[in-house]
Amino acid sequence: MFRAIRSFIQNLTDWDYPPTPIPDVNPLMSYGNVTLTRIGQNLISTLTRIQEPCVQSQDPLTFEQIDHGFGFVLYTTTLSKGGTTLSTSNIRDYGYVYLNNVYQGLHENVTLDNQLLQNWYQCGINLTKSAVDSLSQNFVAEVDSTKASSQPGVYLGQFEISDIQDTYLDTRGWGKGQLFINGNNLGHYWPTAGPQVNQTL
């Protein structure tokens, strides 16, 4: 598609900005496999170690309302009684629900048996390089590996390179999540949904 559009523009006689030459393709390099280690007992206990100061409110607040421009927010509340149907609407983009630190699945917004849940804490979480470094230095794997695959979590891996070339991470076999390299957010991955399964570095 890119080359077709470029060719079309190049053939326009009255176009003031002809396309520049296409750069050479950089060589690809394979850096081998990277071993990932899960850290922390569960996702919440791990992320609370690097959360920002929490904001308390009657109802859930948006990222903007707690002055959190990017990253993630951990929302928590205490239930006054049990219930059966937790429902939500208008979440942007994803929300994961835990009950007593046990993952309950993916939902949308926040009532319990049609009763509005209130008294929330919102805690901003930025997975910066310094935050990830702190996790890697202060945590060891603390989770039962037989249960890890069914629970969201934080995984760390390291690799070193001496010759920098173009490369990518193959996420086939992974679930759904967010990928960071040196504190830089490479984006969302979800290989089973596709179409993209590789994350270019």
Short mmCIF file of C-alpha atoms in Angstrom, two decimals:
data_model
loop_
_atom_site.label_atom_id
_atom_site.label_comp_id
_atom_site.label_asym_id
_atom_site.label_seq_id
_atom_site.Cartn_x
_atom_site.Cartn_y
_atom_site.Cartn_z
CA MET A 1 0.00 0.00 0.00
CA PHE A 2 2.80 2.40 0.93
CA ARG A 3 4.62 1.82 -2.35
CA ALA A 4 1.40 2.22 -4.36
CA ILE A 5 0.62 5.58 -2.73
CA ARG A 6 4.23 6.67 -3.13
CA SER A 7 4.18 5.75 -6.83
CA PHE A 8 0.92 7.67 -7.33
CA ILE A 9 2.33 10.82 -5.71
CA GLN A 10 5.59 10.48 -7.62
CA ASN A 11 3.66 10.58 -10.92
CA LEU A 12 1.83 13.81 -10.07
CA THR A 13 3.35 16.56 -12.20
CA ASP A 14 2.06 19.44 -10.08
CA TRP A 15 3.02 18.00 -6.68
CA ASP A 16 5.46 20.28 -4.84
CA TYR A 17 6.87 17.62 -2.55
CA PRO A 18 8.00 14.53 -4.47
CA PRO A 19 8.76 11.45 -2.36
CA THR A 20 12.31 11.08 -1.14
CA PRO A 21 14.21 7.85 -1.83
CA ILE A 22 13.11 4.84 0.22
CA PRO A 23 15.72 4.09 2.92
CA ASP A 24 17.55 0.79 2.81
CA VAL A 25 15.97 -1.98 4.86
CA ASN A 26 17.91 -2.51 8.07
CA PRO A 27 19.14 -6.06 8.64
CA LEU A 28 17.18 -8.17 11.11
CA MET A 29 18.90 -9.82 14.05
CA SER A 30 17.75 -12.73 16.20
CA TYR A 31 18.79 -12.36 19.83
CA GLY A 32 17.49 -15.75 20.91
CA ASN A 33 15.01 -16.65 23.63
CA VAL A 34 14.33 -14.49 26.68
CA THR A 35 13.35 -16.23 29.91
CA LEU A 36 10.50 -14.46 31.72
CA THR A 37 10.08 -14.73 35.49
CA ARG A 38 6.79 -13.99 37.19
CA ILE A 39 7.15 -11.79 40.26
CA GLY A 40 4.87 -11.25 43.23
CA GLN A 41 2.03 -13.35 44.61
CA ASN A 42 -0.55 -11.70 42.36
CA LEU A 43 -0.97 -8.70 40.10
CA ILE A 44 -2.39 -6.40 42.78
CA SER A 45 0.28 -7.08 45.41
CA THR A 46 2.96 -6.48 42.79
CA LEU A 47 1.54 -3.23 41.43
CA THR A 48 0.83 -1.73 44.86
CA ARG A 49 4.60 -1.67 45.43
CA ILE A 50 4.99 0.95 42.69
CA GLN A 51 1.68 2.82 42.87
CA GLU A 52 1.42 6.57 43.28
CA PRO A 53 -0.45 8.13 46.24
CA CYS A 54 -4.11 7.12 46.12
CA VAL A 55 -7.08 9.48 45.72
CA GLN A 56 -10.26 8.72 47.69
CA SER A 57 -13.70 9.51 46.27
CA GLN A 58 -17.35 8.54 46.59
CA ASP A 59 -17.56 7.33 42.98
CA PRO A 60 -14.83 6.10 40.60
CA LEU A 61 -12.81 8.92 39.03
CA THR A 62 -11.27 9.11 35.57
CA PHE A 63 -7.53 9.25 34.88
CA GLU A 64 -7.86 12.99 34.23
CA GLN A 65 -9.68 13.63 37.50
CA ILE A 66 -6.81 12.16 39.50
CA ASP A 67 -4.22 13.93 37.29
CA HIS A 68 -2.84 10.67 35.93
CA GLY A 69 -2.02 11.27 32.27
CA PHE A 70 -0.95 7.79 31.19
CA GLY A 71 -0.28 4.26 32.37
CA PHE A 72 -2.74 2.40 34.55
CA VAL A 73 -4.97 3.02 37.57
CA LEU A 74 -5.77 0.56 40.35
CA TYR A 75 -9.35 1.03 41.61
CA THR A 76 -10.32 -0.55 44.94
CA THR A 77 -13.40 -0.55 47.16
CA THR A 78 -14.63 -2.60 50.13
CA LEU A 79 -17.94 -4.44 49.82
CA SER A 80 -20.37 -4.06 52.71
CA LYS A 81 -22.07 -7.32 51.75
CA GLY A 82 -21.81 -10.13 49.22
CA GLY A 83 -23.60 -10.34 45.90
CA THR A 84 -23.85 -12.34 42.71
CA THR A 85 -23.85 -10.02 39.67
CA LEU A 86 -21.09 -7.45 39.28
CA SER A 87 -21.68 -5.21 36.28
CA THR A 88 -20.09 -2.17 34.71
CA SER A 89 -20.32 0.04 31.64
CA ASN A 90 -18.19 2.57 29.82
CA ILE A 91 -14.74 1.25 30.77
CA ARG A 92 -11.94 2.51 28.53
CA ASP A 93 -10.23 0.24 27.50
CA TYR A 94 -9.87 -2.82 29.74
CA GLY A 95 -10.69 -3.64 33.33
CA TYR A 96 -9.73 -6.68 35.41
CA VAL A 97 -11.79 -7.54 38.49
CA TYR A 98 -10.41 -9.14 41.66
CA LEU A 99 -12.27 -10.30 44.76
CA ASN A 100 -10.05 -10.83 47.82
CA ASN A 101 -7.02 -10.83 45.48
CA VAL A 102 -8.54 -13.59 43.33
CA TYR A 103 -8.98 -12.79 39.65
CA GLN A 104 -12.66 -12.80 38.64
CA GLY A 105 -12.44 -12.03 34.93
CA LEU A 106 -12.90 -9.16 32.51
CA HIS A 107 -15.89 -6.89 33.07
CA GLU A 108 -17.17 -3.47 32.07
CA ASN A 109 -18.41 -1.17 35.06
CA VAL A 110 -19.34 -1.11 38.71
CA THR A 111 -22.60 -2.13 40.41
CA LEU A 112 -23.27 -5.19 42.53
CA ASP A 113 -26.78 -6.63 42.15
CA ASN A 114 -27.80 -3.27 40.63
CA GLN A 115 -26.54 -1.38 43.70
CA LEU A 116 -23.96 1.32 42.97
CA LEU A 117 -20.59 0.62 44.61
CA GLN A 118 -19.07 3.68 46.25
CA ASN A 119 -16.11 4.76 48.40
CA TRP A 120 -13.31 4.13 45.93
CA TYR A 121 -9.55 4.51 46.02
CA GLN A 122 -7.78 5.31 42.75
CA CYS A 123 -4.02 4.69 42.64
CA GLY A 124 -2.04 5.65 39.55
CA ILE A 125 0.55 3.18 38.27
CA ASN A 126 3.27 4.10 35.78
CA LEU A 127 5.49 1.25 34.63
CA THR A 128 8.53 3.45 34.08
CA LYS A 129 12.05 2.05 33.87
CA SER A 130 12.77 3.06 37.48
CA ALA A 131 9.56 1.36 38.66
CA VAL A 132 10.38 -1.84 36.79
CA ASP A 133 13.96 -1.73 38.08
CA SER A 134 12.57 -1.44 41.61
CA LEU A 135 10.37 -4.48 41.07
CA SER A 136 13.20 -6.56 39.64
CA GLN A 137 15.52 -5.71 42.54
CA ASN A 138 13.03 -6.21 45.37
CA PHE A 139 10.94 -9.15 44.22
CA VAL A 140 11.49 -12.81 43.57
CA ALA A 141 9.09 -15.32 42.08
CA GLU A 142 6.48 -15.99 44.77
CA VAL A 143 3.69 -17.71 42.90
CA ASP A 144 2.65 -21.31 42.43
CA SER A 145 3.63 -21.98 38.81
CA THR A 146 0.68 -24.35 38.37
CA LYS A 147 -1.73 -21.44 38.93
CA ALA A 148 0.27 -18.67 37.25
CA SER A 149 -0.95 -19.29 33.71
CA SER A 150 -4.57 -18.54 34.63
CA GLN A 151 -3.85 -15.37 36.60
CA PRO A 152 -2.74 -11.94 35.33
CA GLY A 153 0.68 -10.95 36.60
CA VAL A 154 3.92 -9.09 36.00
CA TYR A 155 6.74 -10.92 34.23
CA LEU A 156 10.32 -9.70 33.90
CA GLY A 157 13.03 -10.75 31.48
CA GLN A 158 16.49 -9.47 30.60
CA PHE A 159 18.70 -9.64 27.55
CA GLU A 160 21.82 -7.79 26.49
CA ILE A 161 22.96 -6.93 23.00
CA SER A 162 26.21 -5.57 21.63
CA ASP A 163 25.24 -5.16 17.99
CA ILE A 164 22.00 -3.17 17.64
CA GLN A 165 19.87 -4.26 14.71
CA ASP A 166 16.17 -4.37 13.93
CA THR A 167 14.37 -7.14 15.78
CA TYR A 168 10.98 -8.08 17.17
CA LEU A 169 9.37 -10.06 19.97
CA ASP A 170 7.26 -13.04 18.97
CA THR A 171 4.25 -13.09 21.33
CA ARG A 172 2.69 -16.32 20.05
CA GLY A 173 1.72 -18.46 23.01
CA TRP A 174 1.23 -15.42 25.22
CA GLY A 175 -2.15 -14.19 26.44
CA LYS A 176 -3.16 -10.54 26.46
CA GLY A 177 -1.18 -7.73 28.01
CA GLN A 178 1.12 -4.74 27.74
CA LEU A 179 4.80 -4.87 26.81
CA PHE A 180 7.56 -2.59 28.09
CA ILE A 181 11.22 -2.45 27.07
CA ASN A 182 13.57 -0.23 29.11
CA GLY A 183 10.56 1.61 30.49
CA ASN A 184 9.14 2.29 27.02
CA ASN A 185 5.61 1.06 26.35
CA LEU A 186 5.70 -0.95 23.11
CA GLY A 187 1.95 -1.40 23.19
CA HIS A 188 -0.74 -3.97 23.66
CA TYR A 189 -0.36 -7.58 22.55
CA TRP A 190 -3.10 -10.15 22.01
CA PRO A 191 -1.82 -12.75 19.54
CA THR A 192 -4.88 -15.00 19.69
CA ALA A 193 -7.04 -12.10 18.49
CA GLY A 194 -4.47 -10.98 15.90
CA PRO A 195 -3.71 -9.99 13.32
CA GLN A 196 -0.42 -8.75 14.77
CA VAL A 197 1.64 -11.29 16.72
CA ASN A 198 5.06 -9.59 16.68
CA GLN A 199 6.14 -6.46 18.55
CA THR A 200 8.84 -4.55 16.70
CA LEU A 201 11.65 -3.03 18.77
#
